[in-house]
PDB file of C-alpha atoms in Angstrom:
ATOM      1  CA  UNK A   1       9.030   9.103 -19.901  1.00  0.00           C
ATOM      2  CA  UNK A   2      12.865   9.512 -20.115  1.00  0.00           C
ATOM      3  CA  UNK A   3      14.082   5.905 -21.557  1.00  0.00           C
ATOM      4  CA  UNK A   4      12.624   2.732 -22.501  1.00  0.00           C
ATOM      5  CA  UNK A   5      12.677   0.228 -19.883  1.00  0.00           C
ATOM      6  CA  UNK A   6      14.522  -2.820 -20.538  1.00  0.00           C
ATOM      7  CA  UNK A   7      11.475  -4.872 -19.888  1.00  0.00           C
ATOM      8  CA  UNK A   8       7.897  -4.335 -18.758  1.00  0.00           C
ATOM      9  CA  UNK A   9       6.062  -6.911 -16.537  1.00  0.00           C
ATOM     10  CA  UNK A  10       2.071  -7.679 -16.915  1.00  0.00           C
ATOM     11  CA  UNK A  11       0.723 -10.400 -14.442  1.00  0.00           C
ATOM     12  CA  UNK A  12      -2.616 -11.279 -13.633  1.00  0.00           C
ATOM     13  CA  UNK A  13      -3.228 -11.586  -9.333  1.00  0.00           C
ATOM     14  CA  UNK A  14      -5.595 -14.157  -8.293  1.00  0.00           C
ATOM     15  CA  UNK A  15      -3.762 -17.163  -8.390  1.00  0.00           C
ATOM     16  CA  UNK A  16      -0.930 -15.565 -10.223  1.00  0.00           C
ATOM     17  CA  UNK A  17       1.259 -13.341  -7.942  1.00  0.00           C
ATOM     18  CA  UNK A  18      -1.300 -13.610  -5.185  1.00  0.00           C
ATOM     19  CA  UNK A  19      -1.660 -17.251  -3.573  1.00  0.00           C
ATOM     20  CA  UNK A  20      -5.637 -18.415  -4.603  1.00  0.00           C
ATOM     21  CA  UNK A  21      -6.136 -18.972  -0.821  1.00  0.00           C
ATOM     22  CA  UNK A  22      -4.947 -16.377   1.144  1.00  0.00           C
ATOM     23  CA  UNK A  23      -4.423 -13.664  -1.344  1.00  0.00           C
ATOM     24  CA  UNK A  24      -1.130 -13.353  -0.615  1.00  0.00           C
ATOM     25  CA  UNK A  25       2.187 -13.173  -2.385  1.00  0.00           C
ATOM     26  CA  UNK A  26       5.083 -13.620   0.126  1.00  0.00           C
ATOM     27  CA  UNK A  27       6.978 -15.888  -1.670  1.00  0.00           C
ATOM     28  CA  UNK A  28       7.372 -13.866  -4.605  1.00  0.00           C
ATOM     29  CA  UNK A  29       9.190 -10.981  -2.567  1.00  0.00           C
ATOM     30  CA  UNK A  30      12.008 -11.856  -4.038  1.00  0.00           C
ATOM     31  CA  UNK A  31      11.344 -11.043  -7.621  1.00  0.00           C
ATOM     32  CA  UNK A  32       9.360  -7.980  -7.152  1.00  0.00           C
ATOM     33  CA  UNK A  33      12.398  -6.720  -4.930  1.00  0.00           C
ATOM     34  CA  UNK A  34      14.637  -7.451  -7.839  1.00  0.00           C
ATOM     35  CA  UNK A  35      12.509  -5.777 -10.478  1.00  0.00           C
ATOM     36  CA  UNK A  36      12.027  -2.524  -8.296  1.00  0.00           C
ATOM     37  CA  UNK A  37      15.959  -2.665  -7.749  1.00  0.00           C
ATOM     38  CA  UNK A  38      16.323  -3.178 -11.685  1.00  0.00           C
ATOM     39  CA  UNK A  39      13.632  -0.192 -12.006  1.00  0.00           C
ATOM     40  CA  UNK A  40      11.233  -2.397 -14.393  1.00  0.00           C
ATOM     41  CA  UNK A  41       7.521  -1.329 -14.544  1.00  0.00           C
ATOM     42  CA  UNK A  42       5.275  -4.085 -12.749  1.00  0.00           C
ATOM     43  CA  UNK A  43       1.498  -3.515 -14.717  1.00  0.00           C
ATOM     44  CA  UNK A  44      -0.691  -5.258 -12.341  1.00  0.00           C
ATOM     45  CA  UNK A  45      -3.680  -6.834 -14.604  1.00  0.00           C
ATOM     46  CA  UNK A  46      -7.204  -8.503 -12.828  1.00  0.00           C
ATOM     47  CA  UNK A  47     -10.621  -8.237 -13.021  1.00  0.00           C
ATOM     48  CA  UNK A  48     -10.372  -6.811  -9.741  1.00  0.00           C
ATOM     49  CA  UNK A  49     -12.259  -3.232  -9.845  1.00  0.00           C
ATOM     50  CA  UNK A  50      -9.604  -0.029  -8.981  1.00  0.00           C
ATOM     51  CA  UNK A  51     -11.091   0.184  -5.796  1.00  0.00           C
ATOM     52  CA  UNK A  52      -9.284  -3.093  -5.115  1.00  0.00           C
ATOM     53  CA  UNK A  53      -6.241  -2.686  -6.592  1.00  0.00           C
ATOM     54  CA  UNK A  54      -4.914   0.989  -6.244  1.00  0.00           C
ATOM     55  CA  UNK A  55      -4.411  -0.369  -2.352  1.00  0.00           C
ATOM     56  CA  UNK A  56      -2.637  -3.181  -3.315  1.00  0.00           C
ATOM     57  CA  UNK A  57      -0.629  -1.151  -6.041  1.00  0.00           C
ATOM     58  CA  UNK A  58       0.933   1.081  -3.259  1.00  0.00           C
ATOM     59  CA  UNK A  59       1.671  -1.640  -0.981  1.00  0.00           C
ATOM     60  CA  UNK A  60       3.713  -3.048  -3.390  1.00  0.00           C
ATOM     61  CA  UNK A  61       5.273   0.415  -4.008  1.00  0.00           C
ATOM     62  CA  UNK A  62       3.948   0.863  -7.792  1.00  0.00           C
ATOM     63  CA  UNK A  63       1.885   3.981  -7.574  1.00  0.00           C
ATOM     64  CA  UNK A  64       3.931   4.985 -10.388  1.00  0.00           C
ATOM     65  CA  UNK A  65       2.939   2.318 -12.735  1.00  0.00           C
ATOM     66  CA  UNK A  66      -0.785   1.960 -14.265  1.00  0.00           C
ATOM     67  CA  UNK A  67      -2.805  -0.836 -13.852  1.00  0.00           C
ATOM     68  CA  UNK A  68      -5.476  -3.194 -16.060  1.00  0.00           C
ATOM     69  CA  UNK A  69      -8.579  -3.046 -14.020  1.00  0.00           C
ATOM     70  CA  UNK A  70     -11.840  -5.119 -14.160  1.00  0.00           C
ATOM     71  CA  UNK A  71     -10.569  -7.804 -16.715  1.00  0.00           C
ATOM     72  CA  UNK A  72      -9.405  -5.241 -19.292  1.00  0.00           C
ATOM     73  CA  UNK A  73     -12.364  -3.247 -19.557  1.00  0.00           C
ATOM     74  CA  UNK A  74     -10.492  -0.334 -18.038  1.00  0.00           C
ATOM     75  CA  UNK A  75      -6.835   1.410 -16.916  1.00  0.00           C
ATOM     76  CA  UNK A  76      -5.688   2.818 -13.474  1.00  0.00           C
ATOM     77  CA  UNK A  77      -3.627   5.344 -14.696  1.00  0.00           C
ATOM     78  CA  UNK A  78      -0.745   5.777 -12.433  1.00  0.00           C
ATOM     79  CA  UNK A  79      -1.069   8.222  -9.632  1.00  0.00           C
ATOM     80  CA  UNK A  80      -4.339   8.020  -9.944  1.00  0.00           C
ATOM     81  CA  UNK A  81      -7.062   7.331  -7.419  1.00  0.00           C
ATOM     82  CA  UNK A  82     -10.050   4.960  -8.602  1.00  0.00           C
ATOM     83  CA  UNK A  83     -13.078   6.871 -10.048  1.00  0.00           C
ATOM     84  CA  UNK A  84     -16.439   5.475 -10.368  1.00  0.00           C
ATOM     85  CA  UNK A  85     -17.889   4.824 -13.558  1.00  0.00           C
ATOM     86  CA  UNK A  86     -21.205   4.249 -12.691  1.00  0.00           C
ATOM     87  CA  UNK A  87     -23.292   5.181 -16.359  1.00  0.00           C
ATOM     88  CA  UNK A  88     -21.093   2.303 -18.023  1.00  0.00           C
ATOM     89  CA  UNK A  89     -21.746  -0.448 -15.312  1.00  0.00           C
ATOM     90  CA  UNK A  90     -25.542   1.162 -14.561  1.00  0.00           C
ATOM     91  CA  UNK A  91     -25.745   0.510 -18.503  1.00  0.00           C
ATOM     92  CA  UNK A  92     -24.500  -3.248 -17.939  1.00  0.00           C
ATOM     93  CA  UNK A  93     -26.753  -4.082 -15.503  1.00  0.00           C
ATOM     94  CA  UNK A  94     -29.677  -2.832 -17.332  1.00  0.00           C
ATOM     95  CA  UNK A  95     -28.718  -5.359 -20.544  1.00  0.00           C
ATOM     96  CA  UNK A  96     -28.263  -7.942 -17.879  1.00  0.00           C
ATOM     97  CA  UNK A  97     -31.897  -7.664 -15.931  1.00  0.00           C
ATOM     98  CA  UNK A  98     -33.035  -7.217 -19.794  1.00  0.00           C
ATOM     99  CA  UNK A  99     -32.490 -11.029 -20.595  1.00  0.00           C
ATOM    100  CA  UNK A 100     -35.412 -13.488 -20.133  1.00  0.00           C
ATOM    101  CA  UNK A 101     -36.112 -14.195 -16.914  1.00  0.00           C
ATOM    102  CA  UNK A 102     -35.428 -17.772 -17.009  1.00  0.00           C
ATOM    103  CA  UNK A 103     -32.096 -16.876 -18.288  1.00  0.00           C
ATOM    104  CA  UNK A 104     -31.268 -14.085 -16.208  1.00  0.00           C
ATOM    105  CA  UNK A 105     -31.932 -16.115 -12.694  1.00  0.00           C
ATOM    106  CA  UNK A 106     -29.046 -18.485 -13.765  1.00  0.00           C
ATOM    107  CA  UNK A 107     -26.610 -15.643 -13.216  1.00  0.00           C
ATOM    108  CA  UNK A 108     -25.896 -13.791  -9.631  1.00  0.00           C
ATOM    109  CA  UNK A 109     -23.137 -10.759 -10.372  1.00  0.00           C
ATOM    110  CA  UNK A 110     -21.949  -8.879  -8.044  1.00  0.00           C
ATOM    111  CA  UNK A 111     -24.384  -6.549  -7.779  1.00  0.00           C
ATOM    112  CA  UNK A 112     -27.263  -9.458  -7.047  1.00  0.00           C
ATOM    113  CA  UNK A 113     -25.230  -9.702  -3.534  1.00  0.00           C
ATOM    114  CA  UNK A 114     -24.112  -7.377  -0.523  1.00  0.00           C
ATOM    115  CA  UNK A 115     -20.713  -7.400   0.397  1.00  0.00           C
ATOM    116  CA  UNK A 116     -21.469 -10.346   2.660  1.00  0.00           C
ATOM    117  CA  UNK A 117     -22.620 -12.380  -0.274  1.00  0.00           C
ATOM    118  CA  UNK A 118     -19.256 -11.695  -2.033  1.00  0.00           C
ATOM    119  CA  UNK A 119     -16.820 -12.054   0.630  1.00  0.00           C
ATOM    120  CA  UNK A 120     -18.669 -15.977   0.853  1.00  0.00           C
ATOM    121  CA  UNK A 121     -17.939 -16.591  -3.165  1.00  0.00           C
ATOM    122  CA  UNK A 122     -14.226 -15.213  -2.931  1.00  0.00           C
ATOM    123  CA  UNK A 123     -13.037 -15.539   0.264  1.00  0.00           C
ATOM    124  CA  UNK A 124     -12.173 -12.009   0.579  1.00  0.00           C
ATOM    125  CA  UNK A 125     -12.327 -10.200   3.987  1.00  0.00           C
ATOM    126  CA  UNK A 126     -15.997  -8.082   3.979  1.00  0.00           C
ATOM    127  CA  UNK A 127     -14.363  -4.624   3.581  1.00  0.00           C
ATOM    128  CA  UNK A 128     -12.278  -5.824   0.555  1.00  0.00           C
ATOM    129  CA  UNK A 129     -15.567  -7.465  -0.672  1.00  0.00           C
ATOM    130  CA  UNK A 130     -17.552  -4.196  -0.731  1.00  0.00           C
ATOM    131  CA  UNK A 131     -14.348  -2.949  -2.677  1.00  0.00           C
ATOM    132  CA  UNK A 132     -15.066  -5.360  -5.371  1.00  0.00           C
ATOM    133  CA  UNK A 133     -18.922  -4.304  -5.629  1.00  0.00           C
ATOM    134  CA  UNK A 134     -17.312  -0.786  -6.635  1.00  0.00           C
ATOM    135  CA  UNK A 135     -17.684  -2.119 -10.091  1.00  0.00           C
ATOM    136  CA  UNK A 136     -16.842   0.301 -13.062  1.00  0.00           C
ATOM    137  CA  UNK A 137     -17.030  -1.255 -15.943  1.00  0.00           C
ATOM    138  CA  UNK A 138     -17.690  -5.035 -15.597  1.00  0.00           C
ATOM    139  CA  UNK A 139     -19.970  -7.681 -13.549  1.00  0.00           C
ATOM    140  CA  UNK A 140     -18.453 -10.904 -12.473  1.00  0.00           C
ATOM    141  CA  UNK A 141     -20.605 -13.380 -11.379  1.00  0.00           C
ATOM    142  CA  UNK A 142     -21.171 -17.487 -11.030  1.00  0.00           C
ATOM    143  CA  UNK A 143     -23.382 -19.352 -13.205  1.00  0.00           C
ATOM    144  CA  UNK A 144     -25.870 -21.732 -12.034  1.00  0.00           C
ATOM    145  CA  UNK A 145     -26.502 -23.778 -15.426  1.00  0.00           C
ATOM    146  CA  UNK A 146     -25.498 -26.474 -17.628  1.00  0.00           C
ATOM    147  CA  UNK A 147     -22.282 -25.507 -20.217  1.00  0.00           C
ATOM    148  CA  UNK A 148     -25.156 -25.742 -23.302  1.00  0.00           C
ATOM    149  CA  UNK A 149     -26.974 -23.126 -20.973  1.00  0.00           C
ATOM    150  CA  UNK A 150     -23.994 -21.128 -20.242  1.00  0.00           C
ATOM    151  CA  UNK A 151     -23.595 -20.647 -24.538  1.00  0.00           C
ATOM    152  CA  UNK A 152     -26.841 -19.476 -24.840  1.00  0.00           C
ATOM    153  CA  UNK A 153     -26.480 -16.810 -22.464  1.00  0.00           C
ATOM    154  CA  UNK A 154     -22.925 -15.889 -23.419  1.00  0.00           C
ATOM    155  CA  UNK A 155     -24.928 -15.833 -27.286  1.00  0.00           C
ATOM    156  CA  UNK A 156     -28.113 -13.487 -25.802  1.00  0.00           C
ATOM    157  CA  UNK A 157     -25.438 -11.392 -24.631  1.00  0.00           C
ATOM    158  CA  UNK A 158     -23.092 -10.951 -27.446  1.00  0.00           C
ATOM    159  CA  UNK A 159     -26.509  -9.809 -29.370  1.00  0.00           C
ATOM    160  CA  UNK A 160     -26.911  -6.741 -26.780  1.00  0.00           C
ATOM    161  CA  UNK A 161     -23.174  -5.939 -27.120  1.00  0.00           C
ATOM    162  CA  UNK A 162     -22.261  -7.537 -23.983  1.00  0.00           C
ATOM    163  CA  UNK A 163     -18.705  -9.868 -24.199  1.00  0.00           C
ATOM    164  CA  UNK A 164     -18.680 -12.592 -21.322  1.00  0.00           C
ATOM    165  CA  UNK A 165     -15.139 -14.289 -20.774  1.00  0.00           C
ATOM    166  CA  UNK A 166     -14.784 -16.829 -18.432  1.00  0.00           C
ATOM    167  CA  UNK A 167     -11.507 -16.722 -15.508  1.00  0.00           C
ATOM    168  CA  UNK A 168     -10.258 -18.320 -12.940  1.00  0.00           C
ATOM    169  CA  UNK A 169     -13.379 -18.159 -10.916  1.00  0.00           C
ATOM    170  CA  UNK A 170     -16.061 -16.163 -12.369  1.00  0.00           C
ATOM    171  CA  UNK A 171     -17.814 -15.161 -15.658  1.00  0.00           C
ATOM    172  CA  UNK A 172     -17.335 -11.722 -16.536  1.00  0.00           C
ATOM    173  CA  UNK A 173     -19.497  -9.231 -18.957  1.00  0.00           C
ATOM    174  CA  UNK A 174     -18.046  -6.090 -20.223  1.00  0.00           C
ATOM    175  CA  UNK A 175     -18.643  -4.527 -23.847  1.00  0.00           C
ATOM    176  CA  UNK A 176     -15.624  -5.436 -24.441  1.00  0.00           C
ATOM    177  CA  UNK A 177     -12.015  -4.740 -23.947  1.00  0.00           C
ATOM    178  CA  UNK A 178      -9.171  -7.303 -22.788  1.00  0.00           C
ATOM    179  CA  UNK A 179      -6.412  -7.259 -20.865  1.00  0.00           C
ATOM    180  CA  UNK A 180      -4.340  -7.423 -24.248  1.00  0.00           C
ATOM    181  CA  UNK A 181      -5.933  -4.657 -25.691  1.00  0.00           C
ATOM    182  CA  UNK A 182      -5.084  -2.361 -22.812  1.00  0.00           C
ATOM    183  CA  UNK A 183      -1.569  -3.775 -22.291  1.00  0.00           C
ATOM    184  CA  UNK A 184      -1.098  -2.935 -26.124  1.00  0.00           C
ATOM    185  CA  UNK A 185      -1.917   1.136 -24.668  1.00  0.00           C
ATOM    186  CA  UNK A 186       0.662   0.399 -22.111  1.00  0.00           C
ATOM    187  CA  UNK A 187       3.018  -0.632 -24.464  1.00  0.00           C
ATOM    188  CA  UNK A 188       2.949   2.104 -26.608  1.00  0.00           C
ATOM    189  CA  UNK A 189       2.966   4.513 -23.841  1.00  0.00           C
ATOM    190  CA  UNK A 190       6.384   2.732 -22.371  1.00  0.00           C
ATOM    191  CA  UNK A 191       7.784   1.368 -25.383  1.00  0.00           C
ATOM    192  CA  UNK A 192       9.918  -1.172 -23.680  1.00  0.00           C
ATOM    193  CA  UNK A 193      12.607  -3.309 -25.494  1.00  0.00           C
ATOM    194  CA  UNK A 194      10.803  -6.803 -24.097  1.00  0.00           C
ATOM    195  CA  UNK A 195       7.947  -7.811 -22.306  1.00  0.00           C
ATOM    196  CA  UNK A 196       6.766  -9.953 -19.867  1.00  0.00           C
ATOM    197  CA  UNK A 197       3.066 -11.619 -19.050  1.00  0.00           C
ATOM    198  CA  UNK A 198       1.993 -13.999 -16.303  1.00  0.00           C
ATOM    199  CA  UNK A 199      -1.244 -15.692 -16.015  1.00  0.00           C
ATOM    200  CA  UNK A 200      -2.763 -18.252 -15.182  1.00  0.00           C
ATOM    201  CA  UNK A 201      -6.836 -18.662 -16.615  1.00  0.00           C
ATOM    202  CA  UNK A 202      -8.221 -17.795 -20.014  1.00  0.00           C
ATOM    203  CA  UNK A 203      -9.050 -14.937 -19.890  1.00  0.00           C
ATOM    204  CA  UNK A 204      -4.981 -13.955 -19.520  1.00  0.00           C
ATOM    205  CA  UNK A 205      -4.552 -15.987 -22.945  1.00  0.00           C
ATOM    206  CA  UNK A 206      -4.777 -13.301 -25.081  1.00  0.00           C
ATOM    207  CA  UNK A 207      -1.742 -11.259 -22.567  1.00  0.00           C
ATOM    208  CA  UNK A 208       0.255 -14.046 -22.604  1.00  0.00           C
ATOM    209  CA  UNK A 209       0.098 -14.754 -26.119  1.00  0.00           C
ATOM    210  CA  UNK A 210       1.044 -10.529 -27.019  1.00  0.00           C
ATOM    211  CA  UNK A 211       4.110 -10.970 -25.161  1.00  0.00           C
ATOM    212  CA  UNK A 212       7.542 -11.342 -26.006  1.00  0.00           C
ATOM    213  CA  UNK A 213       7.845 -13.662 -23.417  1.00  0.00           C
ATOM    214  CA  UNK A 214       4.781 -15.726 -21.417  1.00  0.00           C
ATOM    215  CA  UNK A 215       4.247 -17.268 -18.559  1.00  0.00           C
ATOM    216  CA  UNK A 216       1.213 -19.678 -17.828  1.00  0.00           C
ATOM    217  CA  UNK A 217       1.399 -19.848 -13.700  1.00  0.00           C
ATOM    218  CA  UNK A 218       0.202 -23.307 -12.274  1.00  0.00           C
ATOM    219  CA  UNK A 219      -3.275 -23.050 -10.865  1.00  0.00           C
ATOM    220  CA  UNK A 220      -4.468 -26.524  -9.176  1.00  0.00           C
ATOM    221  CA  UNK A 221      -7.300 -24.934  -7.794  1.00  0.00           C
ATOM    222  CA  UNK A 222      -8.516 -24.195 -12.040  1.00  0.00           C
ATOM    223  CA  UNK A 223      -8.880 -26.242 -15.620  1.00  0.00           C
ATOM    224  CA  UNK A 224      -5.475 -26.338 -16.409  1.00  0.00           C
ATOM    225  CA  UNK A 225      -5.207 -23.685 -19.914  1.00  0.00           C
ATOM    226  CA  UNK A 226      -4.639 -25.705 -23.288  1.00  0.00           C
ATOM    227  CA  UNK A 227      -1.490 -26.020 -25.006  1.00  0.00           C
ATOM    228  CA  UNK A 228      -0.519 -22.267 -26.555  1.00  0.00           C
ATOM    229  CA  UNK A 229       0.852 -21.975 -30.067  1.00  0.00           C
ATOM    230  CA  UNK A 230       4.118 -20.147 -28.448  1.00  0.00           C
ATOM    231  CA  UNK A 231       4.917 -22.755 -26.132  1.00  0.00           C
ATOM    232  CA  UNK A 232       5.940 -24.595 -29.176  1.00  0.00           C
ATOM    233  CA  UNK A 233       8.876 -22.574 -29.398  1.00  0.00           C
ATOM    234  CA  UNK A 234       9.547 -21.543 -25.594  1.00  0.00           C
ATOM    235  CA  UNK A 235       8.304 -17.882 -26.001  1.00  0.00           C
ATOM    236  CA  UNK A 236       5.418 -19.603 -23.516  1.00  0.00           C
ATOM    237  CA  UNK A 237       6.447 -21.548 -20.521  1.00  0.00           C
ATOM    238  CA  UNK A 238       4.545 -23.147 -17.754  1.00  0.00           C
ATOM    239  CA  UNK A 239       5.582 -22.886 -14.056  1.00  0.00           C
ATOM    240  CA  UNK A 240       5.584 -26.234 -11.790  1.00  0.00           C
ATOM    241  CA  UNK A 241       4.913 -23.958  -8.935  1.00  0.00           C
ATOM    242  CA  UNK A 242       1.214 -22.543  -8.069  1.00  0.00           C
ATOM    243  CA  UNK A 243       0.640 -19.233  -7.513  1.00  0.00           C
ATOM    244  CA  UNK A 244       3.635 -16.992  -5.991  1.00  0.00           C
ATOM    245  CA  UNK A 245       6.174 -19.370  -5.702  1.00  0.00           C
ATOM    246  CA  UNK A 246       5.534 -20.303  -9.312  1.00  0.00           C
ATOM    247  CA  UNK A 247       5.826 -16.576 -10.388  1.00  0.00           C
ATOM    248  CA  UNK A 248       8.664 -15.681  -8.006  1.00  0.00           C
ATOM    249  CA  UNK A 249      10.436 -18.797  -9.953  1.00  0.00           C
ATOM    250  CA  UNK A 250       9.502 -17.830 -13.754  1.00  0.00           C
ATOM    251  CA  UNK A 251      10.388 -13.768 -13.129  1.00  0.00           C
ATOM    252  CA  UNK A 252      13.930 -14.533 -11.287  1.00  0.00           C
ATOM    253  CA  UNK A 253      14.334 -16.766 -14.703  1.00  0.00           C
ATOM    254  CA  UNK A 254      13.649 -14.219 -16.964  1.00  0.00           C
ATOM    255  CA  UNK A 255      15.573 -11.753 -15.179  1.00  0.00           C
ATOM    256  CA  UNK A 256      18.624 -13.824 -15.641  1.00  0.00           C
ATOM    257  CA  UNK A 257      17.812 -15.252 -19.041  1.00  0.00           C
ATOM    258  CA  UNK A 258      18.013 -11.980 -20.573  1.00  0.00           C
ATOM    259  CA  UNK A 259      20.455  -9.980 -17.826  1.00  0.00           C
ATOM    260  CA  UNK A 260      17.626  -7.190 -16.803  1.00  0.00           C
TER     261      UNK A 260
END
């Protein structure tokens, strides 16, 4: 890499830089025109499977940048085309269907449904729900059970090795990785003089906490995330914007805060 960027964006997509309707992020042309211009990395991070998001990656003209796939449990490099990883996920699945069977019915991943069945819990088109079925190295899924129900499978899991972390939508198990973890990898690869995180559930807390600076994006459609120990002293702010009118807001901010 010839020189260190003057700053280095992370941002979550689901409600973040893409509207939680229509997947979309129109409104936040604006910034993402002015960090291209500025020639700032843009690190797209989701638990969105490669599959999903190398396509929207070169859309958005950042084939050149890598990307935090399935909730941190893996990197896109850049250039690359997604590869399936289907020992680690076969490997998930088998801990999953391991669990008592009381347990285990509370939970439908991805891989209990078709791509019909997912396209009806996220309100994605059916071709980019069979995208996100291409799973890797994660299973999202909804939980049909009380919260004291919801610990104890979180717990059975833990005790297998399995992490479950709760976003905007979905519970996801891994073994483990977050979006921090690999944004710390990115980080050291780019070695930028500041960075930048946007987010807007928890499991982006631990992203938007690493940063130099943090951005919690406005999600009516979620729990709104608790009070941050940075916000105390502005490193973390909160849009009043949703989605990508609330990110096109914070970035254009930054930008001109710190003259990138």
């Amino acid at each position: 890499m010839s020189a260190a960027p003057s700053l280095l964006v992370f941002t979550d997509l689901d409600g973040t830089l893409l509207d939680h309707d229509s997947y979309g992020y129109g409104p936040a042309l604006p910034a993402l025109d002015a960090l291209k211009a500025r020639g700032i990395p843009l690190v797209l991070a989701s638990s969105k499977t490669a599959a999903e998001i190398a396509p929207l990656r070169a859309k958005l003209g950042r084939e050149d940048c890598p990307a935090i796939v399935e909730n941190g449990a893996g990197i896109l490099p850049a250039h690359a085309a997604p590869e399936a990883g289907a020992a680690d996920y076969a490997r998930l699945r088998a801990v999953l269907d391991g669990l008592a069977s009381g347990m285990r019915a509370r939970f439908c991943g991805f891989g209990d449904m078709d791509a019909a069945g997912v396209a009806a819990i996220t309100g994605l088109p059916d071709a980019q729900a069979a995208l996100a079925r291409r799973r890797a190295f994660s299973e999202p899924g909804v939980w049909d059970g009380t919260p004291a129900q919801e610990a104890d499978f979180v717990a059975a899991l833990a005790a297998r090795g399995v992490q479950a972390r709760r976003g905007g939508r979905f519970l996801t198990l891994s073994f483990g990785g977050t979006k921090a973890d690999r944004m710390a990898e990115i980080v050291a690869q780019y070695r930028p003089r500041r960075t930048l995180a946007l987010g807007d559930a928890p499991n982006d807390i631990e992203m938007l906490e690493a940063a130099d600076r943090g951005v919690i994006v406005a999600n009516p459609h979620g729990t709104p995330l608790p009070p941050l120990p940075g916000e105390a002293d502005g490193r973390i702010r909160r849009t009043e914007k949703p989605g990508p009118d609330g990110w096109n807001a914070a970035v254009c901010a930054v930008l001109s805060g710190l003259g990138a």
